[in-house]
Coordinates of N, CA, C and O in Angstrom, one line a residue:
X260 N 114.9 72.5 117.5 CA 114.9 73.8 116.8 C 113.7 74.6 117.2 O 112.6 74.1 117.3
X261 N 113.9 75.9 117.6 CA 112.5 76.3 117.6 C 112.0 76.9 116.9 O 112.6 77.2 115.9
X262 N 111.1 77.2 117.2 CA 109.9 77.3 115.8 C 109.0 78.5 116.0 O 108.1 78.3 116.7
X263 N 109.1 79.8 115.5 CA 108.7 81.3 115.8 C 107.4 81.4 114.6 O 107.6 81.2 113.4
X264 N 106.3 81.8 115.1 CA 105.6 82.6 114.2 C 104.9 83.9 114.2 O 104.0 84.4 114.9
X265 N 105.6 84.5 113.1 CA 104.9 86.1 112.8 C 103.9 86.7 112.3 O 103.6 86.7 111.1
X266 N 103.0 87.3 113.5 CA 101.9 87.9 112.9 C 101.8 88.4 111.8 O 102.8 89.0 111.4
X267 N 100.4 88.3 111.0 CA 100.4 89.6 110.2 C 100.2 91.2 110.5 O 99.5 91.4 111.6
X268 N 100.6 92.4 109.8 CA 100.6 93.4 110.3 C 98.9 93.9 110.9 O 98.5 94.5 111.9
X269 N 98.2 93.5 109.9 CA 96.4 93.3 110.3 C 95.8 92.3 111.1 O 96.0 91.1 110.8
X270 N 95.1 92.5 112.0 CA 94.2 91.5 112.6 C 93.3 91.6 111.8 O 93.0 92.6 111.0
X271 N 92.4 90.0 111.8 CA 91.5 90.4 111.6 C 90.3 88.8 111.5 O 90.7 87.9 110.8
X272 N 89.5 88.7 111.9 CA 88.2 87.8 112.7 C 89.0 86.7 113.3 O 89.0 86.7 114.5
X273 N 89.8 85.5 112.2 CA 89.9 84.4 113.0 C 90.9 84.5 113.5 O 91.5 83.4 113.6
X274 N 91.6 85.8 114.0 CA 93.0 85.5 114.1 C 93.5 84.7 115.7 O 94.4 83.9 115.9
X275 N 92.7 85.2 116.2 CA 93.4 84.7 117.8 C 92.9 83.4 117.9 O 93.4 82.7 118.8
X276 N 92.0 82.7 117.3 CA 91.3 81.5 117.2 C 92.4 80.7 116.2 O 92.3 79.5 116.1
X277 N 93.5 81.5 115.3 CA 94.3 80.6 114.8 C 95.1 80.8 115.7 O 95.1 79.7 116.3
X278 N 96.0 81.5 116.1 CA 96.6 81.5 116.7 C 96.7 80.4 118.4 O 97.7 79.7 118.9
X279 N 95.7 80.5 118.9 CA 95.4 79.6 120.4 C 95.3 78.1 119.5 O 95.8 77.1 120.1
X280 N 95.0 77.9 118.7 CA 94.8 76.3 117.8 C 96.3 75.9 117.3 O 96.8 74.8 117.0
X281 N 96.7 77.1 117.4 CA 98.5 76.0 116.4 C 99.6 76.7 117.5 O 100.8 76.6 117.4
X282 N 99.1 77.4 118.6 CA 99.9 77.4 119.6 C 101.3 76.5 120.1 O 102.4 76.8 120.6
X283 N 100.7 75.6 119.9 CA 101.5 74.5 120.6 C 102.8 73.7 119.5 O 103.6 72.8 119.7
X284 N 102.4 74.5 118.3 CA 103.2 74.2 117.1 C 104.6 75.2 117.5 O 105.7 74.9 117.0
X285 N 104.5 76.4 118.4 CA 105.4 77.0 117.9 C 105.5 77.6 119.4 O 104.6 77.8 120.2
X286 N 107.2 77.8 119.8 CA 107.7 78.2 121.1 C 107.2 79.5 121.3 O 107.0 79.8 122.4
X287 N 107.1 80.9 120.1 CA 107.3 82.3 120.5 C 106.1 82.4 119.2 O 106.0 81.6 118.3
X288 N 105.3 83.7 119.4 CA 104.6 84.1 118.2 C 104.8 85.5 118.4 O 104.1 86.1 119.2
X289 N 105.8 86.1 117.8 CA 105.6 87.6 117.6 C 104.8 88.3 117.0 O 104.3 88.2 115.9
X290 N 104.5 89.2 118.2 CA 103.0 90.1 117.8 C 103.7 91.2 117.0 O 104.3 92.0 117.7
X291 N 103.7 91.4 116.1 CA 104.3 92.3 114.8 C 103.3 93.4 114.1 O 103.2 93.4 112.9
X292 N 102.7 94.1 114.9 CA 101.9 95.0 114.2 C 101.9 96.3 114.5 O 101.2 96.7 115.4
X293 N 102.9 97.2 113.6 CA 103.7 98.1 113.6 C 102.8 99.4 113.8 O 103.1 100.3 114.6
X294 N 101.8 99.3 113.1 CA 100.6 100.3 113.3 C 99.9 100.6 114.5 O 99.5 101.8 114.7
X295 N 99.8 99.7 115.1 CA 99.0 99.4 116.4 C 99.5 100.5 117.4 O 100.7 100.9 117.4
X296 N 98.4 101.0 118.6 CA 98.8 101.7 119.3 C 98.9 101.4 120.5 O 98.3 100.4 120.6
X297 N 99.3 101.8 121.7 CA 99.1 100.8 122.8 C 97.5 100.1 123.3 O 97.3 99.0 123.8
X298 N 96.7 101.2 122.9 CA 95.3 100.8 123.7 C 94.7 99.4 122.3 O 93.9 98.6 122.4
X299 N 95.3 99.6 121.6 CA 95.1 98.5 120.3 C 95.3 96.8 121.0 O 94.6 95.8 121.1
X300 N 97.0 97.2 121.3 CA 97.6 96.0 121.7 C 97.1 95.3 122.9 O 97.0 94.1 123.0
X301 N 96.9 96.6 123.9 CA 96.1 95.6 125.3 C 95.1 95.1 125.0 O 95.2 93.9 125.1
X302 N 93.5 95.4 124.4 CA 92.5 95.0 123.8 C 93.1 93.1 123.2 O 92.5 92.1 123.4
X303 N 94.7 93.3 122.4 CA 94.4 92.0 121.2 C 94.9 91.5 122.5 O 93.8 91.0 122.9
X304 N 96.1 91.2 123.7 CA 96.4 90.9 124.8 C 95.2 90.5 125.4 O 95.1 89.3 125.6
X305 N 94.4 91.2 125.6 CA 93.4 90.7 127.2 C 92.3 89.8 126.4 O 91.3 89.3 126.9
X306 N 92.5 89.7 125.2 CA 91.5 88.4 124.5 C 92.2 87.1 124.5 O 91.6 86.1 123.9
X307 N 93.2 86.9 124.9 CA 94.7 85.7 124.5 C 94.3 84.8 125.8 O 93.8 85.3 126.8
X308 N 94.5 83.7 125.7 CA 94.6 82.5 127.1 C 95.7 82.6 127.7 O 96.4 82.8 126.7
X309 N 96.2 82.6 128.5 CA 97.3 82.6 129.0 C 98.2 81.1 128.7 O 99.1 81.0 129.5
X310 N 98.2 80.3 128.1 CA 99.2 79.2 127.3 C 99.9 80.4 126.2 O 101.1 80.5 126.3
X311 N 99.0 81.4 125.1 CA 99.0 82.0 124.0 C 99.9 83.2 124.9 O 101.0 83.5 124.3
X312 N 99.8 83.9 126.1 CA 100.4 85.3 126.3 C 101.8 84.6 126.5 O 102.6 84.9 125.7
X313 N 102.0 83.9 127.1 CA 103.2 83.2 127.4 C 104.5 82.9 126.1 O 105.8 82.9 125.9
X314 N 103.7 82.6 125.6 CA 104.5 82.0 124.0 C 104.7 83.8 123.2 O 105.7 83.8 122.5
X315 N 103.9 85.0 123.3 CA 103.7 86.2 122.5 C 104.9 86.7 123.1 O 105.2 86.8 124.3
X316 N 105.7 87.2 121.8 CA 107.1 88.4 122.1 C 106.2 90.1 121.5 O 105.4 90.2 120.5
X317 N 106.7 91.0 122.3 CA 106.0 91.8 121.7 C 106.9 92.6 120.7 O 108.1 92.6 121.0
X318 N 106.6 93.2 119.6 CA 107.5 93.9 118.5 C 107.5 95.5 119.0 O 108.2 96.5 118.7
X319 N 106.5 95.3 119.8 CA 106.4 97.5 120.2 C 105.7 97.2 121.6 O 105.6 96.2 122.2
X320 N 105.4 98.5 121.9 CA 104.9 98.5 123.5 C 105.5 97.8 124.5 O 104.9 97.3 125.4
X321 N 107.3 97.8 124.3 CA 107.6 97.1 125.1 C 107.3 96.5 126.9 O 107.6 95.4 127.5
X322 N 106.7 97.7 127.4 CA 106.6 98.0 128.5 C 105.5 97.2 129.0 O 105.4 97.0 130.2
X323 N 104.8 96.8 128.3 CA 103.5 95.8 128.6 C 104.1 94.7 128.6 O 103.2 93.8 128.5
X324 N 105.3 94.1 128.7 CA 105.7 92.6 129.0 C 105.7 92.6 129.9 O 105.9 91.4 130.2
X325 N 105.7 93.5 131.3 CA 105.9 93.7 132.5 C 104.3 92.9 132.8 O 104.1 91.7 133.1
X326 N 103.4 94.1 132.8 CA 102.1 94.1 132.9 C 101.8 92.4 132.8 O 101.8 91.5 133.7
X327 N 101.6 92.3 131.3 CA 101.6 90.8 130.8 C 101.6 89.8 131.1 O 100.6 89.0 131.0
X328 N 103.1 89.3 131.6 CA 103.6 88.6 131.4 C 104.0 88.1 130.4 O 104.4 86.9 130.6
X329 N 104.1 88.4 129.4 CA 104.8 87.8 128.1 C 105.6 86.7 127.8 O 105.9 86.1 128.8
X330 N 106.1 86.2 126.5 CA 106.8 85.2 126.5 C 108.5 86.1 125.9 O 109.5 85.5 125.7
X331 N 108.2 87.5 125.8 CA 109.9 88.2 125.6 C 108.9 89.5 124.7 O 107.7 89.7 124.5
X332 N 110.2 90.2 124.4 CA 110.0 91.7 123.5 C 111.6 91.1 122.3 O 112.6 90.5 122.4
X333 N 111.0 91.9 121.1 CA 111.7 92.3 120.1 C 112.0 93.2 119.6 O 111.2 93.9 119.0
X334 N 113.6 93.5 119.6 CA 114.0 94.7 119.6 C 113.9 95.3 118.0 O 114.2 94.2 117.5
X335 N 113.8 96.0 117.2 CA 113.8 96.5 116.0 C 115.2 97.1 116.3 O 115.8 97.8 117.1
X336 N 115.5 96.4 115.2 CA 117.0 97.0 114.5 C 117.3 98.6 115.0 O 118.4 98.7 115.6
X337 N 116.5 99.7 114.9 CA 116.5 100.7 115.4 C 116.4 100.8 116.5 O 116.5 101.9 117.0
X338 N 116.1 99.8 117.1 CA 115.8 100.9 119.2 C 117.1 99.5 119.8 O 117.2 99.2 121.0
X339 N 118.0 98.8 118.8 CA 118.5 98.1 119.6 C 119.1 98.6 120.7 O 119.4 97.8 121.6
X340 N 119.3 100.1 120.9 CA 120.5 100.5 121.9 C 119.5 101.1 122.6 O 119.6 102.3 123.0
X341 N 118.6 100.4 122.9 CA 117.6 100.8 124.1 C 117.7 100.0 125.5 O 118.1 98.8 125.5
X342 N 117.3 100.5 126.6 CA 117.2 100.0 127.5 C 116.4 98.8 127.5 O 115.3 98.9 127.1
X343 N 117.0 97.5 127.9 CA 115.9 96.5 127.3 C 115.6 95.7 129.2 O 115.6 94.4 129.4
X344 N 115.4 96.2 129.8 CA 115.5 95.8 131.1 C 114.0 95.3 131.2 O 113.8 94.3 131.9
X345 N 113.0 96.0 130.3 CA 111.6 96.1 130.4 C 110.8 94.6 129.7 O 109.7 94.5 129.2
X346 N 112.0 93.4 129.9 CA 111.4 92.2 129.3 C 110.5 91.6 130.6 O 109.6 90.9 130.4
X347 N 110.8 91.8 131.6 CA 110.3 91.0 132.8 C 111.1 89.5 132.8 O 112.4 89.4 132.8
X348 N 110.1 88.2 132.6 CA 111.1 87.2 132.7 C 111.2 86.8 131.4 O 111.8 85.7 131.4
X349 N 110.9 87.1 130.4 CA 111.1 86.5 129.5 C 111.9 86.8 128.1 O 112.2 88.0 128.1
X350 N 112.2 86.2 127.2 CA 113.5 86.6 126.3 C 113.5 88.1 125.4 O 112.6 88.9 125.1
X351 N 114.5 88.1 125.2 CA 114.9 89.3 124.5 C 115.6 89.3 123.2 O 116.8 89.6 123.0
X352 N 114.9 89.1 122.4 CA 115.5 88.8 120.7 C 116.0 90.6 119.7 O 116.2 91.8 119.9
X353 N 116.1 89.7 118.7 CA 116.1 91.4 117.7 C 116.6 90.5 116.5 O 116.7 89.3 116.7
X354 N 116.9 91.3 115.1 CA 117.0 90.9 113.9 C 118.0 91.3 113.7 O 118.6 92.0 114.5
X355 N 118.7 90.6 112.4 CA 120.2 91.3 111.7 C 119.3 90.5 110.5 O 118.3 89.8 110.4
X356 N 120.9 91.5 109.5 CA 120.5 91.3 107.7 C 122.1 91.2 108.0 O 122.5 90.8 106.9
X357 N 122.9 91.2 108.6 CA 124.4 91.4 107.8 C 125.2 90.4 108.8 O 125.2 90.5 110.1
X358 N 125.7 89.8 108.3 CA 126.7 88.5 109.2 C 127.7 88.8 110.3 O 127.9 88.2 111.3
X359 N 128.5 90.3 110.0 CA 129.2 90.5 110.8 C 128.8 91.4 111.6 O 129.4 91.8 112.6
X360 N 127.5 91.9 111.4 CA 126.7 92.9 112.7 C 126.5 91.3 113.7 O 127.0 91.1 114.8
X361 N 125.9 90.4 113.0 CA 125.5 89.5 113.9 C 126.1 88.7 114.5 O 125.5 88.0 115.3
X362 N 127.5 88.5 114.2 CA 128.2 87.7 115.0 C 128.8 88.6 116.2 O 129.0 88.0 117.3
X363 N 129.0 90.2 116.1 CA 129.4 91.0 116.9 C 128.4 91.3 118.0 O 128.7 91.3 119.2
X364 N 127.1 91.5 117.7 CA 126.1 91.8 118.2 C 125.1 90.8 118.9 O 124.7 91.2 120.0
X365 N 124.5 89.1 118.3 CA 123.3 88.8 118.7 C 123.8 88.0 119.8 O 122.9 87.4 120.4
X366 N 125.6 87.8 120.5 CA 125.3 86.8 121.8 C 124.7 88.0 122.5 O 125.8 88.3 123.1
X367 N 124.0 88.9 122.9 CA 123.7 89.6 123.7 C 122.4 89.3 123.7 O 121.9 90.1 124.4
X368 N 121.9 88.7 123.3 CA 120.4 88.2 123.1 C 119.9 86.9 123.1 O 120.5 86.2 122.3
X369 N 118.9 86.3 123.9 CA 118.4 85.2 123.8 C 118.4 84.4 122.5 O 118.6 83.2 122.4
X370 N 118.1 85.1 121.5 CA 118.2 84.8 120.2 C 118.1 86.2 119.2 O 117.8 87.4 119.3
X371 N 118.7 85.1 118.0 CA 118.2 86.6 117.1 C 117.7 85.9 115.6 O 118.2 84.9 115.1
X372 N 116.6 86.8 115.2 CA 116.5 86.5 113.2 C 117.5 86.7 112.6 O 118.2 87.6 112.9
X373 N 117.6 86.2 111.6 CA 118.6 86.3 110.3 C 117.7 85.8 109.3 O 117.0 84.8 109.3
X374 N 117.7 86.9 108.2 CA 117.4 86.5 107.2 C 117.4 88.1 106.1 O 117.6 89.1 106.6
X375 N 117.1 88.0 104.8 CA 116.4 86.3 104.4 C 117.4 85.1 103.9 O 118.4 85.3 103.2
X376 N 116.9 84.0 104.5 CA 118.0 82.9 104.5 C 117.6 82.1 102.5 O 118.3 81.4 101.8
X377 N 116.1 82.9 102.6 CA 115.7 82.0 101.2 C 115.0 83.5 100.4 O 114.7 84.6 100.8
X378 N 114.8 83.1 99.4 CA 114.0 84.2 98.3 C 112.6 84.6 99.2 O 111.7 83.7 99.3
X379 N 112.3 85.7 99.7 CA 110.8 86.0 100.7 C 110.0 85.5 99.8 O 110.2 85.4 98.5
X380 N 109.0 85.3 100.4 CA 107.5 85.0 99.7 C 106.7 86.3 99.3 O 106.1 86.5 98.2
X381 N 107.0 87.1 100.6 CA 106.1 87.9 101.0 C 107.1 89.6 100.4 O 106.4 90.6 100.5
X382 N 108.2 89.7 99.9 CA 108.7 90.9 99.2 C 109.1 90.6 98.6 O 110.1 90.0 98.9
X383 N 108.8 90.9 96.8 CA 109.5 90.5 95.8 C 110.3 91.2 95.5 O 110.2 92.4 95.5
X384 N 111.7 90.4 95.2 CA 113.1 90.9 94.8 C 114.0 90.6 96.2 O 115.2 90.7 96.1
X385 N 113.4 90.3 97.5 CA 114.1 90.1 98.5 C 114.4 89.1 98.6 O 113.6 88.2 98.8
X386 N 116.1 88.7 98.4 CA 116.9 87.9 98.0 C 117.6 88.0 99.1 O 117.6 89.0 99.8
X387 N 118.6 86.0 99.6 CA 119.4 86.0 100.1 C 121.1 86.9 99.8 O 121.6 86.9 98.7
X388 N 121.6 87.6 101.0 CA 122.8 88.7 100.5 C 124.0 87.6 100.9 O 125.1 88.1 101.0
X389 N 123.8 86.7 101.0 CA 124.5 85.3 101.7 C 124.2 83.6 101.0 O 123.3 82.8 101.0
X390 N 125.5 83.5 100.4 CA 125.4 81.4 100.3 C 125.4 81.3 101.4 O 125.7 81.9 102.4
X391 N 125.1 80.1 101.0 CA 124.9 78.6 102.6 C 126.5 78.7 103.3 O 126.7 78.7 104.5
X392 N 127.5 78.7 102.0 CA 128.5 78.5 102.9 C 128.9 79.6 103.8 O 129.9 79.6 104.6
X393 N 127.7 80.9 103.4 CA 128.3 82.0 104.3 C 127.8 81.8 105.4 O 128.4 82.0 106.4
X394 N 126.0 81.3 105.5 CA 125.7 80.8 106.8 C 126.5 80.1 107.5 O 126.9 80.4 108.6
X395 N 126.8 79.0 106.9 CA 127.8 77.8 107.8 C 129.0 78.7 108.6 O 129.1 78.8 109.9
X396 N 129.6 79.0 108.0 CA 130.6 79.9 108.4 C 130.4 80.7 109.4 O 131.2 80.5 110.4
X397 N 129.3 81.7 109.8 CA 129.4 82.7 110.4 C 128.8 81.9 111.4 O 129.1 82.2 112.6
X398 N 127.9 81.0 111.2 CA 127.2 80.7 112.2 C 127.5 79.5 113.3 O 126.8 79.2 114.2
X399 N 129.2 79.0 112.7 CA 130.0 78.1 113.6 C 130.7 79.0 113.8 O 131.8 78.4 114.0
X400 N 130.9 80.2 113.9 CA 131.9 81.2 115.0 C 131.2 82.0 115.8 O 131.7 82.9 116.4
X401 N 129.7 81.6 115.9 CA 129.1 82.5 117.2 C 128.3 81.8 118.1 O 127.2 81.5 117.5
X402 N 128.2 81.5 119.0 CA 127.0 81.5 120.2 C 125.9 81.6 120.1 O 125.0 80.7 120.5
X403 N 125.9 82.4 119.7 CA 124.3 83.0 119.3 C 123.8 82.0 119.1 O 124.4 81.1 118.6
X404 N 121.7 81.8 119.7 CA 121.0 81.0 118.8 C 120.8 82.1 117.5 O 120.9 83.3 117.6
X405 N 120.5 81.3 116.2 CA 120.5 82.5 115.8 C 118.9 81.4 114.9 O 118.7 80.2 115.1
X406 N 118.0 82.3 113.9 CA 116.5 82.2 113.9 C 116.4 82.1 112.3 O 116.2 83.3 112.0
X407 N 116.3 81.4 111.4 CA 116.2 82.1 109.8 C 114.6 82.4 109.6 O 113.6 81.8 109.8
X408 N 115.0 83.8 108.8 CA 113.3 83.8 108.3 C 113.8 84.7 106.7 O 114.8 85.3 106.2
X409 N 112.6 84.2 106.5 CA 112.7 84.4 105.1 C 112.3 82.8 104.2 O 112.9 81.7 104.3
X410 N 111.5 83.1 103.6 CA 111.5 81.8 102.6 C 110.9 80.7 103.3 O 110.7 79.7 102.6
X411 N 110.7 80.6 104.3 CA 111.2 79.3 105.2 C 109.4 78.4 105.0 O 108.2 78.8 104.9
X412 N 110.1 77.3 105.0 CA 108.8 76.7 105.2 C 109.1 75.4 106.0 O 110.1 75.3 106.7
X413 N 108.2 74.3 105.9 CA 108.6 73.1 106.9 C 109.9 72.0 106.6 O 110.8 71.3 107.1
X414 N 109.3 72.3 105.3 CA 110.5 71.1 104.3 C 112.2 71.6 104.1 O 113.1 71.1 103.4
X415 N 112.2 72.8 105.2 CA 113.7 73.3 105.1 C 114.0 73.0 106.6 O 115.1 73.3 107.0
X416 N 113.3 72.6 107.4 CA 114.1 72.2 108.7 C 115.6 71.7 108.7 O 116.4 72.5 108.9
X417 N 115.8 70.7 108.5 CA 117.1 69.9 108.5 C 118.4 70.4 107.5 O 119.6 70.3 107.7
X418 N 117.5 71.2 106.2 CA 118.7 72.3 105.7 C 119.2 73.2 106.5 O 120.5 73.4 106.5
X419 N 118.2 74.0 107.3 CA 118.7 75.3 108.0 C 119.8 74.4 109.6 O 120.6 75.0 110.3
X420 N 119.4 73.8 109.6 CA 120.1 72.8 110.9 C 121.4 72.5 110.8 O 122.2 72.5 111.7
X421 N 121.7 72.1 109.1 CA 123.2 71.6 108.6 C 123.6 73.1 108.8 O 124.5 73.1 109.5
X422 N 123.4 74.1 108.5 CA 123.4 75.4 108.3 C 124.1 75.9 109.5 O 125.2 76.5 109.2
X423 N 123.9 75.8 110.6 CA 123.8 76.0 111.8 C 122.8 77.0 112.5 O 123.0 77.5 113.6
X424 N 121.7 77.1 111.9 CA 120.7 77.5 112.5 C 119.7 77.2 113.6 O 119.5 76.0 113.8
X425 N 119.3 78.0 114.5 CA 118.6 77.6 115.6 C 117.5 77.4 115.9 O 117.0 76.9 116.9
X426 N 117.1 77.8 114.8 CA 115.5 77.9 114.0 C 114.9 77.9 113.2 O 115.5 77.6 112.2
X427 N 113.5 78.2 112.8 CA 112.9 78.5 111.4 C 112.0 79.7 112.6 O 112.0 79.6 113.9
X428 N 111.4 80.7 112.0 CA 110.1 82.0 112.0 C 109.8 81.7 110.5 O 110.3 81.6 109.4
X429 N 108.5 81.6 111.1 CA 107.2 81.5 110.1 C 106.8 82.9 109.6 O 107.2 83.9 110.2
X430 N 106.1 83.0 108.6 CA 105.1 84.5 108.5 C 104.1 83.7 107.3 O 103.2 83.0 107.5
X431 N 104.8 84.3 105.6 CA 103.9 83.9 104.7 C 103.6 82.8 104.6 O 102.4 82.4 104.4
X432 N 104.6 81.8 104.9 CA 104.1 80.2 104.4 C 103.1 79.7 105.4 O 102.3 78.8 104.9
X433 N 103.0 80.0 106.7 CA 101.7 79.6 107.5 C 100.6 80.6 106.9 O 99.6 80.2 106.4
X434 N 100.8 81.6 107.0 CA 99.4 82.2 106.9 C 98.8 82.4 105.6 O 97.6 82.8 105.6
X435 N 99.7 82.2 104.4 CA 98.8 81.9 102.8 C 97.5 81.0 103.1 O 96.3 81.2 102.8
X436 N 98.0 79.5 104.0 CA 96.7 78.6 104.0 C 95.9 78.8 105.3 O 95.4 77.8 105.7
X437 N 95.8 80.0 106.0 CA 94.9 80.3 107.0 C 94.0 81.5 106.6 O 92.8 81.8 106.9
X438 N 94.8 82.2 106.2 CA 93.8 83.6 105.3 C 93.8 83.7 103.8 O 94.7 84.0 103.0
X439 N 92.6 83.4 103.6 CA 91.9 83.5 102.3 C 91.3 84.8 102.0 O 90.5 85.4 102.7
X440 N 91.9 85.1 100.6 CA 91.5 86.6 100.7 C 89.9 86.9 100.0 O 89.4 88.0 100.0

């Protein structure tokens, strides 16, 4: 299964020092920081080891995966019907919330997120729109890898797997015990 982790929207001191240290825990870490401007992003880029650029999908600036070398770009639900030529060699993901967008839509992609598969940590009232048996279902009629986030933590591996899921993406549950506020 692989194993995605999402930045938080803030940098901030120890972050690339966690990040290069649990590297190896996780195939892709999307850089998810929606604010950021390009001259932001090359700066957090040209501090990374090259093991860490490799594994990084970018959420914006797509065009710097070229530059980079990256490990892929992710498409936001909004620019999906964008030219996505601008990955270089590496994958090309994006998100869905709704089952039959994503069975129509994510074989076109190296993978895709789904969620939330569980109650978020991180938005309250954001609820699964889907039972298990709706995952099972949709997710043995498509191709797709497909990615759950939401909720997710380590002790749901083997649930999300019966599921047919292709993955877990991290966010709150790794980073509650790495940033202390």
């Amino acid at each position: 299964m692989i194993r995605i982790l999402i930045t938080l929207p803030n940098t901030f001191g120890r972050e690339v020092a966690i990040l290069e240290s649990y590297a190896e825990k996780f195939q892709k870490i999307h850089l998810r920081k929606e604010d950021w401007t390009e001259e932001q992003t090359i700066r957090f880029l040209d501090t990374l080891s090259h093991k860490l650029i490799r594994r990084i999908v970018l959420c914006d600036h797509y065009h710097l995966a070229l530059d980079y070398n990256v490990g892929g770009i992710h498409m936001k639900e909004s620019k999906r019907t964008m030219n996505i030529g601008a990955s270089g060699k590496g994958t090309v993901s994006t998100s869905f919330h709704d089952l039959h967008t994503l069975k129509k839509e994510a074989p076109a992609f190296d993978y895709a997120l789904f969620g939330p598969v569980y109650p978020s940590f991180s938005k309250s009232g954001y609820v699964p729109a889907y039972t298990k048996d709706d995952f099972r279902k949709a997710l043995s009629q498509t191709k797709a890898r497909v990615v759950g986030i939401g909720g997710i933590t380590d002790n749901k591996t083997g649930e999300l797997q019966s599921l047919g899921f292709s993955g877990l993406a991290f966010y709150t549950s790794f980073w509650k015990d790495h940033v202390k506020a």
